Amino acid sequence: MTLEADVGVTIGAFVLDVALKVSNGRTLAVVGPNGSGKTTLLRTLAGLTPLTSGHITLDDEVLDDPAADRFRPPEARSVAIVFQDFVLFPHLSALDNVAFGARARGRNKADARRYAGEWLDRVGLGDRAGAHPRELSGGQAQRVALARALASDPALLLLDEPLAALDATTRIDVRRDLRRHLSTFEGVRVLVTHDPVDAAVLADDVVVLDHGRIAQTGTPDDITARPRTPWVADLVGTNLYRGTANAGTLRVDGGGTIAAATVVDDGPAFAVVHPRVVALHRAKPEGTPRNVWQGHATAIERVGDRIRVQVAGPPNIVAEITSAAATALGLVDGSELWVAVKATEVDMYST
C-alpha cells in the first residue's frame, strides 16, 4: 500500500502545493509553523477539502483527481482520522464509540461490538468499555479515539496533533503507547504535529511545510542535525545561520562571520551551532577559538537545569550554560559578553 499525493489547493490567497509519497508501515510527520498548510493537507487526504489540482491515490485507488472529475467522499475512503480533541460521541460508551468505527466499514452491530472490545483490550481500556467520554481522562479519551480509528481497518491513518490536548505527564505515557500501536498498524500513517519530540519518537520521515510548500524533507535525525529554515532551528533548539561560504568561512546574512573546520563549496550555505557548545565570557577569551565576537545579553531564561542566554551580535546567538556559569558571569539583561565557538563545533553545509 502506497500513498501518492500531488496536492494543489487554492483557498483565497493561500496556495498549497505539496507532493508526497508514503509507503505502508511508515509514519510521515508533517510539521511547520501556523498557517503553513498542515491542516489543509490532512483535510485533502481525508476528503474534507477537495483538490483544486493534482491527484491523490492510495495504491491503485484514485481518491481525488479533479482533471479526471474523480472524487471519493470521506465515507467512501479507506481513511481514518484521529483529531486533537478526540471528537468522541458524548452519548455513547467507549465500547460503542469504537464500534462506530467498525460499523462504518460494514460490520454488523454484534460483530462491531465484539471487535471494539478487542481494540479496547489492546489499548488497555477493556475495563472502561461502559464509560462515557465525560468519565474518561484525557489519555483514556485519546486511546479510545485511536481504537475507533483503527477498528475501521483503514489503509491510511491520519493523526492531527493527537497528543496536543494532553498534559505533559500524560503525553509521555500516551506517546509511548501510540508508538507501540502504530508499529503494529500495517497501513500508511500521516501525523501532523507541532512537537519535535512527537516527530522524533513517532515518525520515520518528516516533511516541513512553509507557506504551503515543502521546505525540507528527511528523517527526524536529518531535520534535527541540519535544519534549513529558522522555524525548524527554533523547533529543535539550535542556532541556524544562512549566508555565503568562502574558504570555510560563512559570511552571515545580516552581519558577522562564522568559521567551520570543514570546508564546503563556495556559495550559499548554512551553518549550525548547538547552544551547548557556545562559551560566554566577560572578557575577550585567550586561546584558539576561531569564532570570537562581542555582544550583549538580550534575554535570560531557565530551561530545566540550564540557563538559555540570547546574545545580540552580530551574529546573534543563543547559548545554554550551567547555573554556576551564569552566576559566575553575573548575568543580567544587557550584560556585555564575549562569545566563543570552536570551529570544530560548527556544522556548515551547502543550501
mmCIF file of C-alpha atoms in Angstrom:
data_model
loop_
_atom_site.group_PDB
_atom_site.id
_atom_site.type_symbol
_atom_site.label_atom_id
_atom_site.label_comp_id
_atom_site.label_asym_id
_atom_site.label_seq_id
_atom_site.Cartn_x
_atom_site.Cartn_y
_atom_site.Cartn_z
ATOM 1 C CA MET A 1 0.000 0.000 0.000
ATOM 2 C CA THR A 2 1.416 3.371 -1.030
ATOM 3 C CA LEU A 3 0.002 6.871 -0.715
ATOM 4 C CA GLU A 4 0.901 9.173 -3.583
ATOM 5 C CA ALA A 5 -0.366 12.733 -3.359
ATOM 6 C CA ASP A 6 0.253 15.688 -5.604
ATOM 7 C CA VAL A 7 -1.782 18.224 -3.661
ATOM 8 C CA GLY A 8 -2.804 21.529 -5.194
ATOM 9 C CA VAL A 9 -5.342 23.542 -3.206
ATOM 10 C CA THR A 10 -6.231 27.209 -3.515
ATOM 11 C CA ILE A 11 -8.230 28.795 -0.706
ATOM 12 C CA GLY A 12 -8.490 32.530 -1.181
ATOM 13 C CA ALA A 13 -4.948 33.873 -1.321
ATOM 14 C CA PHE A 14 -3.450 30.704 0.171
ATOM 15 C CA VAL A 15 -1.972 28.091 -2.172
ATOM 16 C CA LEU A 16 -0.915 24.617 -1.035
ATOM 17 C CA ASP A 17 1.435 22.839 -3.447
ATOM 18 C CA VAL A 18 2.821 19.629 -1.931
ATOM 19 C CA ALA A 19 3.883 16.241 -3.323
ATOM 20 C CA LEU A 20 4.117 13.225 -1.005
ATOM 21 C CA LYS A 21 4.807 9.515 -1.282
ATOM 22 C CA VAL A 22 4.435 7.303 1.796
ATOM 23 C CA SER A 23 4.682 3.519 1.870
ATOM 24 C CA ASN A 24 2.761 1.195 4.151
ATOM 25 C CA GLY A 25 4.257 0.588 7.552
ATOM 26 C CA ARG A 26 5.856 4.050 7.647
ATOM 27 C CA THR A 27 4.847 7.178 9.532
ATOM 28 C CA LEU A 28 5.302 10.581 7.929
ATOM 29 C CA ALA A 29 5.283 13.584 10.264
ATOM 30 C CA VAL A 30 4.176 16.891 8.762
ATOM 31 C CA VAL A 31 5.460 19.894 10.700
ATOM 32 C CA GLY A 32 5.587 23.620 10.107
ATOM 33 C CA PRO A 33 4.509 26.972 11.543
ATOM 34 C CA ASN A 34 0.886 28.001 11.916
ATOM 35 C CA GLY A 35 -0.620 28.765 8.539
ATOM 36 C CA SER A 36 1.866 26.618 6.621
ATOM 37 C CA GLY A 37 -0.838 24.271 5.319
ATOM 38 C CA LYS A 38 -0.593 21.242 7.618
ATOM 39 C CA THR A 39 -4.288 21.014 8.447
ATOM 40 C CA THR A 40 -5.324 21.730 4.853
ATOM 41 C CA LEU A 41 -3.082 18.890 3.683
ATOM 42 C CA LEU A 42 -4.654 16.494 6.169
ATOM 43 C CA ARG A 43 -8.156 17.575 5.145
ATOM 44 C CA THR A 44 -7.415 16.894 1.467
ATOM 45 C CA LEU A 45 -6.185 13.384 2.280
ATOM 46 C CA ALA A 46 -9.326 12.751 4.334
ATOM 47 C CA GLY A 47 -11.566 14.073 1.564
ATOM 48 C CA LEU A 48 -12.841 17.008 3.621
ATOM 49 C CA THR A 49 -11.256 19.559 1.263
ATOM 50 C CA PRO A 50 -11.310 18.709 -2.473
ATOM 51 C CA LEU A 51 -8.232 19.298 -4.585
ATOM 52 C CA THR A 52 -8.012 22.238 -6.923
ATOM 53 C CA SER A 53 -5.374 20.437 -8.972
ATOM 54 C CA GLY A 54 -3.205 17.326 -8.767
ATOM 55 C CA HIS A 55 -4.274 13.886 -7.570
ATOM 56 C CA ILE A 56 -4.365 11.569 -4.549
ATOM 57 C CA THR A 57 -4.058 7.805 -4.958
ATOM 58 C CA LEU A 58 -3.900 5.017 -2.408
ATOM 59 C CA ASP A 59 -2.275 2.131 -4.232
ATOM 60 C CA ASP A 60 -4.304 1.914 -7.453
ATOM 61 C CA GLU A 61 -7.370 3.604 -5.995
ATOM 62 C CA VAL A 62 -7.920 7.209 -7.075
ATOM 63 C CA LEU A 63 -9.256 9.265 -4.186
ATOM 64 C CA ASP A 64 -9.204 12.655 -5.855
ATOM 65 C CA ASP A 65 -8.331 13.797 -9.373
ATOM 66 C CA PRO A 66 -10.133 16.973 -10.463
ATOM 67 C CA ALA A 67 -8.751 16.775 -14.007
ATOM 68 C CA ALA A 68 -10.443 13.385 -14.437
ATOM 69 C CA ASP A 69 -13.523 14.500 -12.473
ATOM 70 C CA ARG A 70 -12.972 11.736 -9.905
ATOM 71 C CA PHE A 71 -13.577 12.255 -6.192
ATOM 72 C CA ARG A 72 -14.271 9.785 -3.417
ATOM 73 C CA PRO A 73 -16.140 11.343 -0.488
ATOM 74 C CA PRO A 74 -14.704 10.832 3.019
ATOM 75 C CA GLU A 75 -17.071 7.988 3.907
ATOM 76 C CA ALA A 76 -16.044 6.045 0.798
ATOM 77 C CA ARG A 77 -12.304 6.241 1.527
ATOM 78 C CA SER A 78 -10.336 3.673 3.497
ATOM 79 C CA VAL A 79 -9.099 6.530 5.653
ATOM 80 C CA ALA A 80 -9.440 7.148 9.398
ATOM 81 C CA ILE A 81 -8.520 10.285 11.311
ATOM 82 C CA VAL A 82 -7.719 10.966 14.960
ATOM 83 C CA PHE A 83 -8.392 14.601 15.856
ATOM 84 C CA GLN A 84 -6.526 16.530 18.537
ATOM 85 C CA ASP A 85 -9.715 16.991 20.595
ATOM 86 C CA PHE A 86 -10.684 13.321 20.021
ATOM 87 C CA VAL A 87 -14.292 14.120 18.860
ATOM 88 C CA LEU A 88 -15.870 11.211 20.718
ATOM 89 C CA PHE A 89 -19.653 10.886 20.721
ATOM 90 C CA PRO A 90 -20.636 12.077 24.226
ATOM 91 C CA HIS A 91 -23.824 9.965 24.378
ATOM 92 C CA LEU A 92 -22.016 6.705 23.514
ATOM 93 C CA SER A 93 -19.909 4.488 25.755
ATOM 94 C CA ALA A 94 -16.247 3.868 24.986
ATOM 95 C CA LEU A 95 -17.239 0.492 23.519
ATOM 96 C CA ASP A 96 -19.899 1.983 21.250
ATOM 97 C CA ASN A 97 -17.590 4.810 20.168
ATOM 98 C CA VAL A 98 -15.068 2.241 18.979
ATOM 99 C CA ALA A 99 -17.790 0.052 17.489
ATOM 100 C CA PHE A 100 -18.889 3.041 15.392
ATOM 101 C CA GLY A 101 -15.570 2.853 13.544
ATOM 102 C CA ALA A 102 -16.062 -0.843 12.854
ATOM 103 C CA ARG A 103 -19.691 -0.401 11.735
ATOM 104 C CA ALA A 104 -18.627 2.389 9.373
ATOM 105 C CA ARG A 105 -16.723 -0.293 7.453
ATOM 106 C CA GLY A 106 -19.685 -2.645 7.153
ATOM 107 C CA ARG A 107 -19.565 -4.880 10.242
ATOM 108 C CA ASN A 108 -22.915 -5.749 11.793
ATOM 109 C CA LYS A 109 -23.727 -4.462 15.268
ATOM 110 C CA ALA A 110 -22.807 -7.614 17.203
ATOM 111 C CA ASP A 111 -19.559 -8.159 15.301
ATOM 112 C CA ALA A 112 -18.634 -4.484 15.597
ATOM 113 C CA ARG A 113 -19.112 -4.529 19.396
ATOM 114 C CA ARG A 114 -17.043 -7.703 19.693
ATOM 115 C CA TYR A 115 -14.264 -6.183 17.566
ATOM 116 C CA ALA A 116 -14.474 -2.943 19.551
ATOM 117 C CA GLY A 117 -13.980 -4.895 22.757
ATOM 118 C CA GLU A 118 -10.829 -6.432 21.314
ATOM 119 C CA TRP A 119 -9.487 -2.981 20.452
ATOM 120 C CA LEU A 120 -10.260 -1.599 23.901
ATOM 121 C CA ASP A 121 -8.317 -4.511 25.359
ATOM 122 C CA ARG A 122 -5.394 -3.713 23.044
ATOM 123 C CA VAL A 123 -5.255 -0.090 24.220
ATOM 124 C CA GLY A 124 -5.598 -1.118 27.865
ATOM 125 C CA LEU A 125 -9.170 0.087 28.390
ATOM 126 C CA GLY A 126 -11.126 -3.150 28.465
ATOM 127 C CA ASP A 127 -12.331 -2.291 31.973
ATOM 128 C CA ARG A 128 -13.648 1.101 30.789
ATOM 129 C CA ALA A 129 -15.865 -0.208 27.988
ATOM 130 C CA GLY A 130 -19.031 1.142 29.608
ATOM 131 C CA ALA A 131 -17.618 4.578 30.461
ATOM 132 C CA HIS A 132 -18.812 7.667 28.606
ATOM 133 C CA PRO A 133 -16.322 10.307 27.347
ATOM 134 C CA ARG A 134 -17.015 12.644 30.295
ATOM 135 C CA GLU A 135 -15.900 9.847 32.633
ATOM 136 C CA LEU A 136 -12.563 9.328 30.862
ATOM 137 C CA SER A 137 -9.260 11.081 31.442
ATOM 138 C CA GLY A 138 -7.589 12.865 28.552
ATOM 139 C CA GLY A 139 -5.219 9.968 27.990
ATOM 140 C CA GLN A 140 -8.044 7.435 28.056
ATOM 141 C CA ALA A 141 -10.106 9.502 25.606
ATOM 142 C CA GLN A 142 -7.134 9.648 23.229
ATOM 143 C CA ARG A 143 -6.794 5.858 23.375
ATOM 144 C CA VAL A 144 -10.499 5.422 22.634
ATOM 145 C CA ALA A 145 -10.215 7.778 19.650
ATOM 146 C CA LEU A 146 -7.231 5.820 18.339
ATOM 147 C CA ALA A 147 -9.024 2.493 18.852
ATOM 148 C CA ARG A 148 -12.085 3.832 16.988
ATOM 149 C CA ALA A 149 -9.898 4.861 14.054
ATOM 150 C CA LEU A 150 -8.012 1.563 13.911
ATOM 151 C CA ALA A 151 -11.184 -0.506 14.341
ATOM 152 C CA SER A 152 -12.265 0.725 10.912
ATOM 153 C CA ASP A 153 -9.265 -1.160 9.435
ATOM 154 C CA PRO A 154 -8.141 1.827 7.342
ATOM 155 C CA ALA A 155 -5.453 1.760 4.703
ATOM 156 C CA LEU A 156 -4.489 5.321 5.662
ATOM 157 C CA LEU A 157 -4.410 6.627 9.237
ATOM 158 C CA LEU A 158 -4.301 10.407 9.755
ATOM 159 C CA LEU A 159 -3.339 11.866 13.134
ATOM 160 C CA ASP A 160 -3.996 15.566 13.710
ATOM 161 C CA GLU A 161 -1.977 16.729 16.733
ATOM 162 C CA PRO A 162 -3.083 13.575 18.598
ATOM 163 C CA LEU A 163 -1.258 14.464 21.826
ATOM 164 C CA ALA A 164 -1.800 18.227 21.883
ATOM 165 C CA ALA A 165 -4.743 18.135 24.312
ATOM 166 C CA LEU A 166 -2.851 16.122 26.947
ATOM 167 C CA ASP A 167 -0.864 17.421 29.891
ATOM 168 C CA ALA A 168 2.899 16.922 29.862
ATOM 169 C CA THR A 169 2.932 13.870 32.154
ATOM 170 C CA THR A 170 0.114 12.076 30.338
ATOM 171 C CA ARG A 171 1.657 12.900 26.960
ATOM 172 C CA ILE A 172 4.798 10.891 27.739
ATOM 173 C CA ASP A 173 2.841 7.734 28.554
ATOM 174 C CA VAL A 174 0.395 8.077 25.673
ATOM 175 C CA ARG A 175 3.180 8.846 23.198
ATOM 176 C CA ARG A 176 4.904 5.601 24.176
ATOM 177 C CA ASP A 177 1.661 3.638 23.748
ATOM 178 C CA LEU A 178 0.896 5.366 20.458
ATOM 179 C CA ARG A 179 4.293 4.400 19.104
ATOM 180 C CA ARG A 180 3.636 0.779 20.021
ATOM 181 C CA HIS A 181 0.205 0.737 18.357
ATOM 182 C CA LEU A 182 1.477 2.468 15.222
ATOM 183 C CA SER A 183 4.214 -0.139 14.896
ATOM 184 C CA THR A 184 1.539 -2.860 14.618
ATOM 185 C CA PHE A 185 -0.532 -0.953 12.035
ATOM 186 C CA GLU A 186 0.465 -2.047 8.537
ATOM 187 C CA GLY A 187 -1.122 0.823 6.633
ATOM 188 C CA VAL A 188 0.154 4.306 5.808
ATOM 189 C CA ARG A 189 0.398 6.818 8.658
ATOM 190 C CA VAL A 190 0.479 10.628 8.352
ATOM 191 C CA LEU A 191 0.967 12.652 11.523
ATOM 192 C CA VAL A 192 0.595 16.421 11.905
ATOM 193 C CA THR A 193 2.376 17.805 14.965
ATOM 194 C CA HIS A 194 3.993 20.908 16.440
ATOM 195 C CA ASP A 195 6.029 18.871 18.909
ATOM 196 C CA PRO A 196 9.567 17.873 17.824
ATOM 197 C CA VAL A 197 9.512 15.023 20.343
ATOM 198 C CA ASP A 198 6.388 13.577 18.697
ATOM 199 C CA ALA A 199 8.100 13.725 15.310
ATOM 200 C CA ALA A 200 11.322 12.201 16.644
ATOM 201 C CA VAL A 201 9.610 9.364 18.513
ATOM 202 C CA LEU A 202 6.712 8.529 16.191
ATOM 203 C CA ALA A 203 7.877 9.302 12.650
ATOM 204 C CA ASP A 204 10.104 7.545 10.148
ATOM 205 C CA ASP A 205 10.217 10.588 7.877
ATOM 206 C CA VAL A 206 9.483 14.297 8.264
ATOM 207 C CA VAL A 207 8.170 16.931 5.860
ATOM 208 C CA VAL A 208 8.495 20.589 6.824
ATOM 209 C CA LEU A 209 5.900 22.899 5.290
ATOM 210 C CA ASP A 210 6.345 26.646 4.948
ATOM 211 C CA HIS A 211 3.826 28.912 3.225
ATOM 212 C CA GLY A 212 2.131 25.969 1.536
ATOM 213 C CA ARG A 213 5.278 24.364 0.128
ATOM 214 C CA ILE A 214 7.814 21.784 1.254
ATOM 215 C CA ALA A 215 10.834 23.487 2.784
ATOM 216 C CA GLN A 216 12.686 20.349 3.908
ATOM 217 C CA THR A 217 12.353 16.572 3.997
ATOM 218 C CA GLY A 218 14.327 13.840 5.728
ATOM 219 C CA THR A 219 14.464 11.586 8.745
ATOM 220 C CA PRO A 220 13.965 13.152 12.188
ATOM 221 C CA ASP A 221 17.741 12.970 12.698
ATOM 222 C CA ASP A 222 18.364 14.705 9.348
ATOM 223 C CA ILE A 223 15.971 17.524 10.173
ATOM 224 C CA THR A 224 17.402 17.998 13.651
ATOM 225 C CA ALA A 225 21.040 17.931 12.586
ATOM 226 C CA ARG A 226 20.714 20.131 9.506
ATOM 227 C CA PRO A 227 17.688 22.422 9.614
ATOM 228 C CA ARG A 228 17.026 24.586 6.592
ATOM 229 C CA THR A 229 14.527 27.107 7.939
ATOM 230 C CA PRO A 230 14.601 29.351 11.031
ATOM 231 C CA TRP A 231 11.365 27.744 12.209
ATOM 232 C CA VAL A 232 12.917 24.266 12.222
ATOM 233 C CA ALA A 233 16.013 25.618 14.006
ATOM 234 C CA ASP A 234 13.786 27.135 16.686
ATOM 235 C CA LEU A 235 11.798 23.911 16.878
ATOM 236 C CA VAL A 236 14.869 21.787 17.593
ATOM 237 C CA GLY A 237 16.541 24.483 19.697
ATOM 238 C CA THR A 238 19.660 25.234 17.685
ATOM 239 C CA ASN A 239 21.319 28.248 16.036
ATOM 240 C CA LEU A 240 20.968 28.374 12.257
ATOM 241 C CA TYR A 241 22.845 30.824 10.027
ATOM 242 C CA ARG A 242 22.435 31.388 6.325
ATOM 243 C CA GLY A 243 24.948 33.224 4.210
ATOM 244 C CA THR A 244 27.745 32.845 1.683
ATOM 245 C CA ALA A 245 30.583 30.384 2.223
ATOM 246 C CA ASN A 246 34.133 31.128 1.148
ATOM 247 C CA ALA A 247 37.143 29.006 2.121
ATOM 248 C CA GLY A 248 35.435 27.569 5.180
ATOM 249 C CA THR A 249 34.017 30.836 6.485
ATOM 250 C CA LEU A 250 30.367 31.810 6.276
ATOM 251 C CA ARG A 251 29.556 35.479 5.801
ATOM 252 C CA VAL A 252 26.232 35.553 7.602
ATOM 253 C CA ASP A 253 23.233 37.291 6.077
ATOM 254 C CA GLY A 254 22.571 40.169 8.445
ATOM 255 C CA GLY A 255 26.165 40.565 9.590
ATOM 256 C CA GLY A 256 29.059 38.689 11.141
ATOM 257 C CA THR A 257 31.059 35.631 10.107
ATOM 258 C CA ILE A 258 31.381 32.050 11.334
ATOM 259 C CA ALA A 259 34.277 29.716 10.556
ATOM 260 C CA ALA A 260 33.977 25.935 10.374
ATOM 261 C CA ALA A 261 36.650 23.254 10.447
ATOM 262 C CA THR A 262 35.171 21.581 7.375
ATOM 263 C CA VAL A 263 35.117 23.297 4.002
ATOM 264 C CA VAL A 264 32.092 23.322 1.712
ATOM 265 C CA ASP A 265 31.779 24.598 -1.835
ATOM 266 C CA ASP A 266 31.867 28.363 -2.064
ATOM 267 C CA GLY A 267 28.412 29.886 -2.409
ATOM 268 C CA PRO A 268 25.117 29.848 -0.489
ATOM 269 C CA ALA A 269 25.384 27.761 2.663
ATOM 270 C CA PHE A 270 24.072 27.143 6.167
ATOM 271 C CA ALA A 271 25.905 26.815 9.471
ATOM 272 C CA VAL A 272 24.510 25.228 12.633
ATOM 273 C CA VAL A 273 25.809 25.828 16.144
ATOM 274 C CA HIS A 274 24.259 23.996 19.084
ATOM 275 C CA PRO A 275 23.665 26.303 22.082
ATOM 276 C CA ARG A 276 25.534 23.964 24.422
ATOM 277 C CA VAL A 277 28.839 24.431 22.578
ATOM 278 C CA VAL A 278 28.707 28.221 22.916
ATOM 279 C CA ALA A 279 31.040 29.622 25.600
ATOM 280 C CA LEU A 280 30.369 33.015 27.193
ATOM 281 C CA HIS A 281 32.999 35.240 28.829
ATOM 282 C CA ARG A 282 33.128 38.639 30.485
ATOM 283 C CA ALA A 283 36.499 39.458 28.861
ATOM 284 C CA LYS A 284 37.861 38.520 25.473
ATOM 285 C CA PRO A 285 38.975 34.876 25.796
ATOM 286 C CA GLU A 286 42.502 33.750 25.194
ATOM 287 C CA GLY A 287 43.299 30.535 23.372
ATOM 288 C CA THR A 288 42.450 29.113 19.979
ATOM 289 C CA PRO A 289 38.707 29.501 19.242
ATOM 290 C CA ARG A 290 38.401 30.800 15.673
ATOM 291 C CA ASN A 291 34.976 32.284 16.350
ATOM 292 C CA VAL A 292 35.100 35.095 18.900
ATOM 293 C CA TRP A 293 32.888 38.166 18.946
ATOM 294 C CA GLN A 294 31.376 40.648 21.343
ATOM 295 C CA GLY A 295 27.696 41.085 22.136
ATOM 296 C CA HIS A 296 25.218 41.696 24.930
ATOM 297 C CA ALA A 297 22.575 39.568 26.623
ATOM 298 C CA THR A 298 19.058 40.345 25.451
ATOM 299 C CA ALA A 299 17.162 37.543 27.224
ATOM 300 C CA ILE A 300 17.956 35.089 30.016
ATOM 301 C CA GLU A 301 15.698 32.159 30.895
ATOM 302 C CA ARG A 302 15.940 28.897 32.788
ATOM 303 C CA VAL A 303 15.236 25.736 30.776
ATOM 304 C CA GLY A 304 15.429 22.678 33.004
ATOM 305 C CA ASP A 305 18.851 22.624 34.636
ATOM 306 C CA ARG A 306 20.376 25.039 32.114
ATOM 307 C CA ILE A 307 20.296 28.784 31.549
ATOM 308 C CA ARG A 308 19.433 29.859 27.999
ATOM 309 C CA VAL A 309 21.003 33.185 27.022
ATOM 310 C CA GLN A 310 20.230 35.154 23.869
ATOM 311 C CA VAL A 311 23.181 37.281 22.822
ATOM 312 C CA ALA A 312 22.910 40.084 20.260
ATOM 313 C CA GLY A 313 25.944 40.162 17.939
ATOM 314 C CA PRO A 314 26.288 40.273 15.042
ATOM 315 C CA PRO A 315 25.745 37.482 14.559
ATOM 316 C CA ASN A 316 23.048 36.837 17.146
ATOM 317 C CA ILE A 317 23.396 33.562 19.006
ATOM 318 C CA VAL A 318 21.760 31.528 21.772
ATOM 319 C CA ALA A 319 23.925 29.833 24.399
ATOM 320 C CA GLU A 320 22.989 27.258 27.027
ATOM 321 C CA ILE A 321 25.145 27.360 30.129
ATOM 322 C CA THR A 322 25.011 25.958 33.647
ATOM 323 C CA SER A 323 23.543 27.877 36.568
ATOM 324 C CA ALA A 324 27.012 28.029 38.111
ATOM 325 C CA ALA A 325 28.422 29.602 34.963
ATOM 326 C CA ALA A 326 25.596 32.150 34.849
ATOM 327 C CA THR A 327 26.262 33.081 38.474
ATOM 328 C CA ALA A 328 29.992 33.429 37.849
ATOM 329 C CA LEU A 329 29.279 35.731 34.913
ATOM 330 C CA GLY A 330 26.854 37.810 36.966
ATOM 331 C CA LEU A 331 24.406 37.652 34.086
ATOM 332 C CA VAL A 332 21.633 40.222 33.792
ATOM 333 C CA ASP A 333 19.786 41.591 30.779
ATOM 334 C CA GLY A 334 22.175 43.831 28.903
ATOM 335 C CA SER A 335 25.365 42.202 30.219
ATOM 336 C CA GLU A 336 28.306 42.783 27.873
ATOM 337 C CA LEU A 337 29.701 39.397 26.837
ATOM 338 C CA TRP A 338 32.253 37.738 24.605
ATOM 339 C CA VAL A 339 31.113 34.712 22.606
ATOM 340 C CA ALA A 340 33.492 31.887 21.708
ATOM 341 C CA VAL A 341 32.730 28.879 19.484
ATOM 342 C CA LYS A 342 35.305 26.370 18.270
ATOM 343 C CA ALA A 343 35.331 25.875 14.502
ATOM 344 C CA THR A 344 35.147 22.121 15.088
ATOM 345 C CA GLU A 345 31.724 22.648 16.731
ATOM 346 C CA VAL A 346 30.274 24.344 13.629
ATOM 347 C CA ASP A 347 28.459 22.230 11.040
ATOM 348 C CA MET A 348 28.465 24.021 7.691
ATOM 349 C CA TYR A 349 26.603 22.666 4.658
ATOM 350 C CA SER A 350 25.520 23.917 1.254
ATOM 351 C CA THR A 351 21.955 25.065 0.644
#
